[in-house]
């Protein structure tokens, strides 16, 4: 596998604890597979509680010097780390396409996106300002100071093997915290290569520890939740798992950031530029083969333009090229897991048997890879499974609507609220709808909701806590009060 890389040292089959590349104490290992063809890519340490303990202890002993390192110095290291990621973008993207399946061009885009978090946070490292508060007592002066919260655990998902690592750990490290990161078992190779570049950039030992696990994922997660050394846990994943982790964190009363499931409404009003709306929809639906928490899930189209949009969408779907992410022109890679393929097929079948029309695709593609033919469904209604649950696959499900009022009610009729999208040329409507949608992010005539500077996070059962921008760093700080008695003035 290493021979596919320009810089072969980026292929790493060990975990990182206290600046050392290590195996699991038990010497157990797990395999990582290519979702495009089922081939084994690597074997990684299957870590357990004792490895987590070593990692959190390493993070704890690195804390005192890192939190007192000037923000400017921390920022310089983080900026160098971002630069190294960009310089090694081709290799990082190769690792990502191999383990996650996303098309190579998209994987390269994710590296730029991921490095963008480090670039932004590198500046924020210098700006962890406190405040001077006017006191109600004239003999006192009151200061609100910001300090790093301490050791942070980051549990990252498989759908963005690079960006979710830098979005979490980059912010924590910029704030002066030290980290233990657990990448997803399906996609640890990108994370390990990024950690290696972090070391090259000058991160001292113990600041960024990476523990790997697949079969023992739950044990490792629970150990991090229950470890009293860890003061904050940041998780991206499903709502049920988020709730479980919250319960496990209760005994140590950790601060939490929970970026949980979405079910994004995508609303197209009849006054939109229809071609532009379809292009935006494609970007919000097909990104990472439909496997993002903010992919358009419930596509609401005003009745007067419904059939036109459906027809335009089918034409776009016909032009999608499905295949191995390294093949020229491929726009939809394999889904990362077989589970994802089964779920997509279940959603399509349930919709059809409940009265939906399948206009395009919808088949599982036979073979060793996890390929699913992108699908377009119309005549959907809110009783169907896909209205309640995220599809997490390249399946576009269209629901007709009549009025602005109706569509806002339908869009908000969800337990979760992460992403949302509105296409309309009417300026007043843009604000009206954006302000009423119950979602953490609203894209108006755009399919892009995230970036280094953007606050990303959910409402309702999509969780809490923000990632990105100054808010992302703020999550890893505690505000403390210093009250100083002064002589009478
Ligand atoms: C996610 O799917 O969790 C993140 C998506 C994004 O940042 O755009």
Short mmCIF file of C-alpha atoms and ligand atoms in Angstrom, two decimals:
data_model
loop_
_atom_site.label_atom_id
_atom_site.label_comp_id
_atom_site.label_asym_id
_atom_site.label_seq_id
_atom_site.Cartn_x
_atom_site.Cartn_y
_atom_site.Cartn_z
CA UNK A 1 0.00 0.00 0.00
CA UNK A 2 2.80 2.38 0.92
CA UNK A 3 4.03 2.18 -2.67
CA UNK A 4 0.97 4.17 -3.76
CA UNK A 5 2.31 7.17 -1.82
CA UNK A 6 4.96 9.72 -2.77
CA UNK A 7 5.96 10.11 0.89
CA UNK A 8 5.88 6.50 2.06
CA UNK A 9 6.36 7.40 5.71
CA UNK A 10 2.73 8.55 5.72
CA UNK A 11 1.53 4.95 5.64
CA UNK A 12 1.40 4.09 9.35
CA UNK A 13 0.08 0.94 10.99
CA UNK A 14 0.65 2.03 14.59
CA UNK A 15 -1.10 4.27 17.10
CA UNK A 16 0.47 7.39 18.62
CA UNK A 17 0.87 7.74 22.37
CA UNK A 18 3.20 10.22 24.04
CA UNK A 19 5.12 10.83 20.84
CA UNK A 20 5.78 7.12 20.29
CA UNK A 21 4.33 5.01 17.48
CA UNK A 22 3.01 2.00 19.36
CA UNK A 23 1.12 -1.28 19.10
CA UNK A 24 -1.71 -2.20 21.47
CA UNK A 25 -0.59 -3.49 24.88
CA UNK A 26 -2.46 -6.71 24.05
CA UNK A 27 -0.76 -6.87 20.59
CA UNK A 28 -4.23 -7.37 19.08
CA UNK A 29 -4.86 -5.87 15.65
CA UNK A 30 -7.71 -5.19 13.24
CA UNK A 31 -7.84 -4.90 9.46
CA UNK A 32 -8.82 -1.91 7.35
CA UNK A 33 -10.46 -2.61 3.99
CA UNK A 34 -10.93 -0.76 0.71
CA UNK A 35 -14.71 -0.26 0.27
CA UNK A 36 -14.26 -0.20 -3.49
CA UNK A 37 -13.09 -3.81 -3.80
CA UNK A 38 -13.00 -5.36 -0.33
CA UNK A 39 -9.19 -5.69 -0.36
CA UNK A 40 -7.25 -5.46 2.88
CA UNK A 41 -5.30 -2.19 3.15
CA UNK A 42 -3.64 -2.32 6.56
CA UNK A 43 -3.73 -3.80 10.05
CA UNK A 44 -3.92 -1.47 13.05
CA UNK A 45 -3.62 -1.81 16.83
CA UNK A 46 -6.88 -2.95 18.42
CA UNK A 47 -6.61 -0.87 21.55
CA UNK A 48 -8.33 -1.34 24.88
CA UNK A 49 -8.78 0.35 28.27
CA UNK A 50 -5.09 0.09 29.23
CA UNK A 51 -4.05 1.88 26.03
CA UNK A 52 -6.61 4.63 26.64
CA UNK A 53 -5.20 5.07 30.14
CA UNK A 54 -1.66 5.47 28.75
CA UNK A 55 -2.91 8.01 26.22
CA UNK A 56 -4.88 10.14 28.68
CA UNK A 57 -1.93 10.09 31.10
CA UNK A 58 0.39 11.23 28.31
CA UNK A 59 -2.05 14.03 27.43
CA UNK A 60 -2.26 15.03 31.10
CA UNK A 61 1.51 15.24 31.53
CA UNK A 62 1.89 17.32 28.35
CA UNK A 63 -0.80 19.76 29.46
CA UNK A 64 1.05 22.06 31.85
CA UNK A 65 3.68 23.12 29.34
CA UNK A 66 1.30 23.32 26.37
CA UNK A 67 -1.28 25.44 28.11
CA UNK A 68 1.41 27.94 29.10
CA UNK A 69 3.00 27.99 25.64
CA UNK A 70 2.11 31.39 24.14
CA UNK A 71 -0.85 31.33 21.78
CA UNK A 72 1.37 32.80 19.10
CA UNK A 73 3.76 29.82 19.29
CA UNK A 74 0.89 27.33 19.33
CA UNK A 75 -0.56 29.11 16.31
CA UNK A 76 2.73 28.97 14.40
CA UNK A 77 2.97 25.21 14.91
CA UNK A 78 -0.65 24.72 13.86
CA UNK A 79 -0.12 26.87 10.75
CA UNK A 80 2.94 24.78 9.82
CA UNK A 81 0.83 21.66 10.33
CA UNK A 82 -1.77 23.05 7.89
CA UNK A 83 0.96 23.84 5.36
CA UNK A 84 2.35 20.31 5.63
CA UNK A 85 -1.13 18.90 5.08
CA UNK A 86 -1.50 20.95 1.93
CA UNK A 87 2.00 19.99 0.73
CA UNK A 88 1.19 16.32 1.29
CA UNK A 89 -2.36 16.69 -0.02
CA UNK A 90 -1.92 14.16 -2.84
CA UNK A 91 -0.84 11.40 -0.43
CA UNK A 92 -3.43 12.22 2.22
CA UNK A 93 -6.11 12.11 -0.48
CA UNK A 94 -4.79 8.76 -1.70
CA UNK A 95 -5.09 7.30 1.80
CA UNK A 96 -8.57 8.74 2.12
CA UNK A 97 -9.86 7.40 -1.18
CA UNK A 98 -8.44 3.99 -0.33
CA UNK A 99 -10.07 3.70 3.07
CA UNK A 100 -13.22 5.82 2.70
CA UNK A 101 -13.95 5.38 -1.01
CA UNK A 102 -14.67 9.01 -1.86
CA UNK A 103 -13.53 10.10 -5.35
CA UNK A 104 -9.91 11.26 -5.37
CA UNK A 105 -10.75 14.84 -6.46
CA UNK A 106 -13.21 15.08 -3.58
CA UNK A 107 -10.65 13.61 -1.17
CA UNK A 108 -8.19 16.32 -2.24
CA UNK A 109 -10.91 18.87 -1.62
CA UNK A 110 -11.38 17.45 1.86
CA UNK A 111 -7.68 17.93 2.61
CA UNK A 112 -7.97 21.62 1.70
CA UNK A 113 -11.14 21.83 3.82
CA UNK A 114 -9.43 20.04 6.74
CA UNK A 115 -6.30 22.20 6.54
CA UNK A 116 -8.61 25.23 6.44
CA UNK A 117 -9.68 24.47 10.02
CA UNK A 118 -6.05 24.47 11.13
CA UNK A 119 -5.39 27.69 9.23
CA UNK A 120 -8.28 29.43 10.94
CA UNK A 121 -7.51 28.04 14.40
CA UNK A 122 -3.84 28.97 14.08
CA UNK A 123 -4.94 32.61 14.20
CA UNK A 124 -7.48 32.01 16.95
CA UNK A 125 -4.77 30.55 19.20
CA UNK A 126 -3.65 34.14 19.80
CA UNK A 127 -7.15 35.41 20.45
CA UNK A 128 -8.38 33.51 23.49
CA UNK A 129 -9.27 36.85 25.07
CA UNK A 130 -10.81 37.40 28.44
CA UNK A 131 -12.90 40.44 29.40
CA UNK A 132 -12.85 43.14 32.04
CA UNK A 133 -16.29 43.39 33.62
CA UNK A 134 -17.60 46.60 35.25
CA UNK A 135 -18.14 45.59 38.86
CA UNK A 136 -21.28 46.38 40.88
CA UNK A 137 -18.92 47.02 43.81
CA UNK A 138 -16.71 50.12 43.38
CA UNK A 139 -14.00 48.53 45.55
CA UNK A 140 -13.62 45.61 43.18
CA UNK A 141 -12.36 44.95 39.71
CA UNK A 142 -13.72 41.88 37.90
CA UNK A 143 -11.91 39.94 35.20
CA UNK A 144 -13.29 37.05 33.16
CA UNK A 145 -10.30 35.01 32.05
CA UNK A 146 -10.26 32.16 29.53
CA UNK A 147 -8.18 29.06 30.06
CA UNK A 148 -7.91 25.72 28.27
CA UNK A 149 -10.28 23.14 29.73
CA UNK A 150 -7.59 20.42 29.91
CA UNK A 151 -7.39 16.99 28.31
CA UNK A 152 -9.90 16.50 25.51
CA UNK A 153 -11.15 13.30 23.87
CA UNK A 154 -12.21 13.53 20.23
CA UNK A 155 -14.29 10.74 18.69
CA UNK A 156 -14.30 11.21 14.93
CA UNK A 157 -16.50 9.64 12.23
CA UNK A 158 -15.52 7.84 9.01
CA UNK A 159 -17.26 10.16 6.55
CA UNK A 160 -14.65 12.96 6.79
CA UNK A 161 -11.46 11.11 7.79
CA UNK A 162 -9.38 14.32 7.78
CA UNK A 163 -11.69 17.28 8.37
CA UNK A 164 -13.34 15.93 11.50
CA UNK A 165 -9.90 15.32 13.05
CA UNK A 166 -8.62 18.85 12.41
CA UNK A 167 -11.98 20.48 13.19
CA UNK A 168 -11.94 18.95 16.67
CA UNK A 169 -8.32 18.41 17.67
CA UNK A 170 -7.08 21.54 15.87
CA UNK A 171 -9.44 23.73 17.90
CA UNK A 172 -8.58 22.01 21.18
CA UNK A 173 -4.83 22.27 20.56
CA UNK A 174 -5.14 25.93 19.52
CA UNK A 175 -6.95 26.60 22.81
CA UNK A 176 -4.02 25.07 24.74
CA UNK A 177 -5.61 21.68 25.44
CA UNK A 178 -4.04 18.29 24.86
CA UNK A 179 -5.93 15.54 23.08
CA UNK A 180 -6.68 11.86 22.69
CA UNK A 181 -8.25 11.25 19.30
CA UNK A 182 -10.07 8.08 18.26
CA UNK A 183 -10.55 7.99 14.49
CA UNK A 184 -13.22 5.69 13.09
CA UNK A 185 -12.11 2.06 12.74
CA UNK A 186 -12.93 2.20 9.02
CA UNK A 187 -10.69 5.23 8.34
CA UNK A 188 -7.70 5.49 10.70
CA UNK A 189 -4.96 5.79 8.05
CA UNK A 190 -5.67 9.41 7.07
CA UNK A 191 -5.81 10.43 10.75
CA UNK A 192 -2.48 8.75 11.52
CA UNK A 193 -0.80 10.45 8.56
CA UNK A 194 -2.19 13.81 9.73
CA UNK A 195 -0.85 13.14 13.22
CA UNK A 196 2.58 12.35 11.75
CA UNK A 197 2.53 15.72 9.97
CA UNK A 198 1.52 17.36 13.25
CA UNK A 199 4.68 15.95 14.83
CA UNK A 200 6.75 17.17 11.87
CA UNK A 201 5.23 20.61 12.35
CA UNK A 202 6.54 20.65 15.90
CA UNK A 203 3.68 19.49 18.12
CA UNK A 204 5.43 18.33 21.30
CA UNK A 205 4.86 14.74 22.43
CA UNK A 206 1.61 14.02 24.22
CA UNK A 207 -0.34 16.92 22.67
CA UNK A 208 -1.98 14.75 20.03
CA UNK A 209 -2.43 11.09 20.91
CA UNK A 210 -4.22 8.74 18.54
CA UNK A 211 -5.82 5.51 19.77
CA UNK A 212 -7.16 3.06 17.21
CA UNK A 213 -9.86 0.44 17.61
CA UNK A 214 -12.54 -1.35 15.64
CA UNK A 215 -13.95 -4.38 17.49
CA UNK A 216 -13.29 -2.67 20.82
CA UNK A 217 -14.71 0.64 19.70
CA UNK A 218 -17.36 0.67 22.41
CA UNK A 219 -14.89 -0.26 25.16
CA UNK A 220 -12.48 2.47 24.08
CA UNK A 221 -15.30 5.03 23.80
CA UNK A 222 -16.59 4.13 27.27
CA UNK A 223 -13.09 4.28 28.75
CA UNK A 224 -12.61 7.81 27.38
CA UNK A 225 -16.03 8.85 28.67
CA UNK A 226 -15.38 7.52 32.16
CA UNK A 227 -11.76 8.65 32.47
CA UNK A 228 -11.63 11.46 35.02
CA UNK A 229 -8.50 12.93 33.41
CA UNK A 230 -10.56 13.81 30.33
CA UNK A 231 -12.39 17.08 30.90
CA UNK A 232 -14.22 17.39 27.60
CA UNK A 233 -15.45 15.01 24.93
CA UNK A 234 -16.28 15.97 21.37
CA UNK A 235 -18.22 13.48 19.27
CA UNK A 236 -19.56 13.37 15.74
CA UNK A 237 -21.92 10.51 14.94
CA UNK A 238 -25.46 9.30 15.39
CA UNK A 239 -27.97 10.63 17.93
CA UNK A 240 -28.41 7.24 19.72
CA UNK A 241 -24.63 6.85 20.16
CA UNK A 242 -24.36 10.49 21.29
CA UNK A 243 -26.95 9.84 24.00
CA UNK A 244 -25.11 6.73 25.14
CA UNK A 245 -21.82 8.64 25.39
CA UNK A 246 -23.54 11.44 27.32
CA UNK A 247 -24.78 8.92 29.85
CA UNK A 248 -21.29 7.41 30.11
CA UNK A 249 -19.80 10.88 30.66
CA UNK A 250 -22.21 11.70 33.48
CA UNK A 251 -20.11 10.10 36.24
CA UNK A 252 -17.12 12.34 35.43
CA UNK A 253 -19.32 15.35 34.56
CA UNK A 254 -17.53 16.16 31.33
CA UNK A 255 -18.22 19.14 29.14
CA UNK A 256 -19.56 17.85 25.81
CA UNK A 257 -19.85 18.79 22.15
CA UNK A 258 -22.26 16.55 20.29
CA UNK A 259 -22.51 16.84 16.52
CA UNK A 260 -25.24 14.28 15.91
CA UNK A 261 -27.51 13.16 13.11
CA UNK A 262 -29.25 15.44 10.66
CA UNK A 263 -32.22 15.21 8.31
CA UNK A 264 -31.71 18.30 6.18
CA UNK A 265 -34.63 19.87 4.37
CA UNK A 266 -33.78 21.31 0.94
CA UNK A 267 -36.52 23.72 -0.22
CA UNK A 268 -36.89 24.88 -3.82
CA UNK A 269 -39.40 27.68 -4.35
CA UNK A 270 -40.93 28.35 -7.77
CA UNK A 271 -39.20 31.77 -7.92
CA UNK A 272 -35.71 30.16 -7.89
CA UNK A 273 -33.29 29.98 -10.77
CA UNK A 274 -34.20 26.36 -11.50
CA UNK A 275 -30.94 25.28 -13.12
CA UNK A 276 -28.94 26.85 -10.33
CA UNK A 277 -31.21 25.18 -7.74
CA UNK A 278 -30.58 21.76 -9.28
CA UNK A 279 -26.80 22.37 -9.30
CA UNK A 280 -26.92 23.38 -5.64
CA UNK A 281 -29.05 20.35 -4.85
CA UNK A 282 -26.52 18.08 -6.56
CA UNK A 283 -23.71 19.48 -4.42
CA UNK A 284 -25.76 19.09 -1.23
CA UNK A 285 -26.90 15.56 -2.14
CA UNK A 286 -23.99 13.89 -3.87
CA UNK A 287 -21.12 15.15 -1.70
CA UNK A 288 -19.31 12.14 -0.28
CA UNK A 289 -21.84 9.92 -2.11
CA UNK A 290 -24.61 11.25 0.12
CA UNK A 291 -22.79 10.36 3.32
CA UNK A 292 -22.68 13.64 5.23
CA UNK A 293 -24.75 14.75 8.20
CA UNK A 294 -25.89 17.77 6.18
CA UNK A 295 -26.76 16.07 2.88
CA UNK A 296 -30.12 17.15 1.45
CA UNK A 297 -32.44 14.46 2.84
CA UNK A 298 -35.97 15.81 2.40
CA UNK A 299 -36.15 17.71 -0.89
CA UNK A 300 -39.26 19.89 -0.92
CA UNK A 301 -40.18 21.27 -4.35
CA UNK A 302 -43.02 23.74 -4.96
CA UNK A 303 -45.74 21.90 -6.91
CA UNK A 304 -45.73 24.20 -9.95
CA UNK A 305 -42.07 23.34 -10.70
CA UNK A 306 -41.92 19.85 -9.22
CA UNK A 307 -41.92 17.88 -12.48
CA UNK A 308 -39.42 20.22 -14.14
CA UNK A 309 -36.99 19.88 -11.22
CA UNK A 310 -37.48 16.09 -11.14
CA UNK A 311 -36.69 15.84 -14.85
CA UNK A 312 -33.60 18.08 -14.56
CA UNK A 313 -32.41 16.06 -11.59
CA UNK A 314 -32.78 12.76 -13.42
CA UNK A 315 -30.65 14.16 -16.26
CA UNK A 316 -27.94 15.11 -13.74
CA UNK A 317 -28.13 11.70 -12.08
CA UNK A 318 -27.75 9.97 -15.47
CA UNK A 319 -24.44 11.83 -15.87
CA UNK A 320 -23.03 10.70 -12.55
CA UNK A 321 -20.13 8.29 -12.94
CA UNK A 322 -20.05 5.54 -10.33
CA UNK A 323 -16.88 3.63 -9.65
CA UNK A 324 -13.56 3.34 -7.87
CA UNK A 325 -12.57 6.78 -6.59
CA UNK A 326 -9.24 6.70 -8.48
CA UNK A 327 -10.85 6.30 -11.92
CA UNK A 328 -10.95 9.40 -14.08
CA UNK A 329 -14.26 11.27 -13.93
CA UNK A 330 -15.82 9.22 -11.12
CA UNK A 331 -18.26 11.36 -9.13
CA UNK A 332 -19.80 8.73 -6.86
CA UNK A 333 -17.57 6.23 -5.10
CA UNK A 334 -18.55 3.20 -3.06
CA UNK A 335 -20.36 3.73 0.22
CA UNK A 336 -17.93 3.28 3.07
CA UNK A 337 -19.72 0.28 4.58
CA UNK A 338 -21.94 -2.61 3.48
CA UNK A 339 -24.37 -1.44 6.19
CA UNK A 340 -24.72 1.83 4.27
CA UNK A 341 -25.65 -0.04 1.08
CA UNK A 342 -28.25 -2.14 2.91
CA UNK A 343 -29.74 0.98 4.49
CA UNK A 344 -30.00 2.78 1.12
CA UNK A 345 -31.76 -0.25 -0.42
CA UNK A 346 -34.15 -0.43 2.56
CA UNK A 347 -35.08 3.25 2.22
CA UNK A 348 -35.74 2.95 -1.52
CA UNK A 349 -37.82 -0.24 -1.09
CA UNK A 350 -39.86 1.21 1.76
CA UNK A 351 -40.61 4.37 -0.23
CA UNK A 352 -41.68 2.42 -3.33
CA UNK A 353 -43.89 0.07 -1.37
CA UNK A 354 -45.51 3.10 0.29
CA UNK A 355 -46.36 4.73 -3.05
CA UNK A 356 -43.23 6.63 -4.18
CA UNK A 357 -42.14 6.59 -7.84
CA UNK A 358 -38.59 5.57 -8.68
CA UNK A 359 -37.46 7.73 -11.61
CA UNK A 360 -33.84 6.60 -11.71
CA UNK A 361 -31.40 4.04 -10.26
CA UNK A 362 -31.88 2.54 -6.83
CA UNK A 363 -30.10 -0.80 -7.30
CA UNK A 364 -27.36 -2.40 -5.29
CA UNK A 365 -24.48 -2.97 -7.73
CA UNK A 366 -23.25 -6.57 -7.37
CA UNK A 367 -19.57 -7.31 -6.68
CA UNK A 368 -17.04 -6.90 -3.90
CA UNK A 369 -17.38 -3.12 -3.62
CA UNK A 370 -20.07 -1.27 -1.67
CA UNK A 371 -21.68 0.35 -4.69
CA UNK A 372 -25.22 1.69 -4.79
CA UNK A 373 -26.76 3.21 -7.90
CA UNK A 374 -27.80 6.83 -7.16
CA UNK A 375 -31.58 7.09 -7.11
CA UNK A 376 -34.29 9.71 -7.67
CA UNK A 377 -37.66 9.20 -5.98
CA UNK A 378 -40.77 11.36 -6.33
CA UNK A 379 -44.30 11.30 -4.84
CA UNK A 380 -42.74 11.01 -1.40
CA UNK A 381 -44.81 11.85 1.65
CA UNK A 382 -43.98 12.60 5.30
CA UNK A 383 -45.09 9.15 6.54
CA UNK A 384 -42.15 7.48 4.78
CA UNK A 385 -38.99 6.25 6.48
CA UNK A 386 -36.74 8.72 4.64
CA UNK A 387 -38.74 11.62 6.04
CA UNK A 388 -37.84 10.53 9.58
CA UNK A 389 -34.32 9.17 9.11
CA UNK A 390 -31.25 10.31 7.21
CA UNK A 391 -30.68 8.16 4.13
CA UNK A 392 -26.88 8.65 4.14
CA UNK A 393 -26.62 7.55 0.51
CA UNK A 394 -27.01 9.08 -2.97
CA UNK A 395 -30.81 8.89 -2.94
CA UNK A 396 -32.74 12.06 -3.80
CA UNK A 397 -36.28 11.96 -2.37
CA UNK A 398 -38.66 14.68 -3.64
CA UNK A 399 -41.73 15.91 -1.76
CA UNK A 400 -44.16 18.40 -3.36
CA UNK A 401 -45.42 21.41 -1.40
CA UNK A 402 -47.85 24.26 -2.02
CA UNK A 403 -47.17 27.25 0.24
CA UNK A 404 -44.29 28.75 2.20
CA UNK A 405 -46.19 28.14 5.41
CA UNK A 406 -46.75 24.45 4.58
CA UNK A 407 -43.12 23.83 3.71
CA UNK A 408 -41.79 25.46 6.88
CA UNK A 409 -44.12 23.27 8.91
CA UNK A 410 -43.02 20.13 7.06
CA UNK A 411 -39.33 21.07 7.27
CA UNK A 412 -39.55 21.67 11.01
CA UNK A 413 -41.48 18.46 11.56
CA UNK A 414 -38.33 16.60 12.54
CA UNK A 415 -36.71 15.69 15.82
CA UNK A 416 -33.36 16.89 14.52
CA UNK A 417 -32.10 20.20 13.15
CA UNK A 418 -28.61 20.32 11.67
CA UNK A 419 -28.42 21.56 8.06
CA UNK A 420 -31.09 23.17 5.88
CA UNK A 421 -31.21 24.79 2.44
CA UNK A 422 -33.47 27.26 0.69
CA UNK A 423 -33.48 28.21 -2.99
CA UNK A 424 -35.37 31.40 -3.78
CA UNK A 425 -34.63 34.72 -5.45
CA UNK A 426 -37.02 36.62 -3.16
CA UNK A 427 -34.89 38.54 -0.65
CA UNK A 428 -37.63 38.92 1.96
CA UNK A 429 -38.46 35.24 1.76
CA UNK A 430 -34.79 34.30 2.15
CA UNK A 431 -34.71 35.92 5.60
CA UNK A 432 -38.24 34.86 6.59
CA UNK A 433 -37.58 31.21 5.87
CA UNK A 434 -34.01 31.22 7.21
CA UNK A 435 -35.16 32.65 10.52
CA UNK A 436 -37.97 30.14 10.90
CA UNK A 437 -36.14 26.94 9.99
CA UNK A 438 -35.17 24.97 13.08
CA UNK A 439 -31.64 24.08 12.02
CA UNK A 440 -28.14 25.05 13.09
CA UNK A 441 -27.13 26.09 9.55
CA UNK A 442 -29.20 27.49 6.69
CA UNK A 443 -27.78 27.69 3.18
CA UNK A 444 -29.54 30.29 1.03
CA UNK A 445 -28.89 29.52 -2.63
CA UNK A 446 -25.79 27.56 -1.66
CA UNK A 447 -25.01 23.94 -0.89
CA UNK A 448 -21.97 24.66 1.30
CA UNK A 449 -22.56 24.91 5.05
CA UNK A 450 -19.16 24.34 6.55
CA UNK A 451 -15.66 25.83 6.51
CA UNK A 452 -12.89 26.94 8.85
CA UNK A 453 -14.64 30.16 9.85
CA UNK A 454 -18.26 28.92 9.98
CA UNK A 455 -20.01 27.90 13.24
CA UNK A 456 -21.25 24.36 12.59
CA UNK A 457 -23.59 22.60 15.01
CA UNK A 458 -27.10 21.37 15.51
CA UNK A 459 -30.33 22.15 17.30
CA UNK A 460 -32.85 19.74 18.83
CA UNK A 461 -31.63 16.13 18.73
CA UNK A 462 -28.81 17.05 16.37
CA UNK A 463 -26.87 17.91 19.49
CA UNK A 464 -25.11 20.96 20.85
CA UNK A 465 -21.75 22.69 20.77
CA UNK A 466 -20.22 24.44 17.77
CA UNK A 467 -17.25 23.52 15.60
CA UNK A 468 -15.39 25.95 13.37
CA UNK A 469 -14.64 29.64 13.69
CA UNK A 470 -13.95 31.35 16.99
CA UNK A 471 -16.86 29.36 18.46
CA UNK A 472 -15.03 26.11 17.75
CA UNK A 473 -12.08 27.22 19.91
CA UNK A 474 -14.35 28.68 22.59
CA UNK A 475 -15.72 25.16 23.20
CA UNK A 476 -12.34 24.13 24.61
CA UNK A 477 -11.98 27.05 26.99
CA UNK A 478 -13.35 27.64 30.45
CA UNK A 479 -14.21 31.14 31.63
CA UNK A 480 -13.09 31.92 35.16
CA UNK A 481 -13.66 35.00 37.27
CA UNK A 482 -10.90 36.91 39.04
CA UNK A 483 -12.28 39.47 41.49
CA UNK A 484 -9.73 41.90 42.81
CA UNK A 485 -10.24 44.24 45.71
CA UNK A 486 -8.67 47.64 44.99
CA UNK A 487 -8.03 50.59 47.27
CA UNK A 488 -10.79 53.21 47.20
CA UNK A 489 -10.50 55.45 44.18
C1 LIG B 1 -20.58 15.80 8.84
O1 LIG B 1 -21.12 15.11 7.99
O2 LIG B 1 -20.52 15.43 10.00
C2 LIG B 1 -19.91 17.12 8.53
C3 LIG B 1 -20.34 17.70 7.27
C4 LIG B 1 -19.73 19.04 6.99
O3 LIG B 1 -18.92 19.57 7.77
O4 LIG B 1 -20.07 19.64 5.98
#
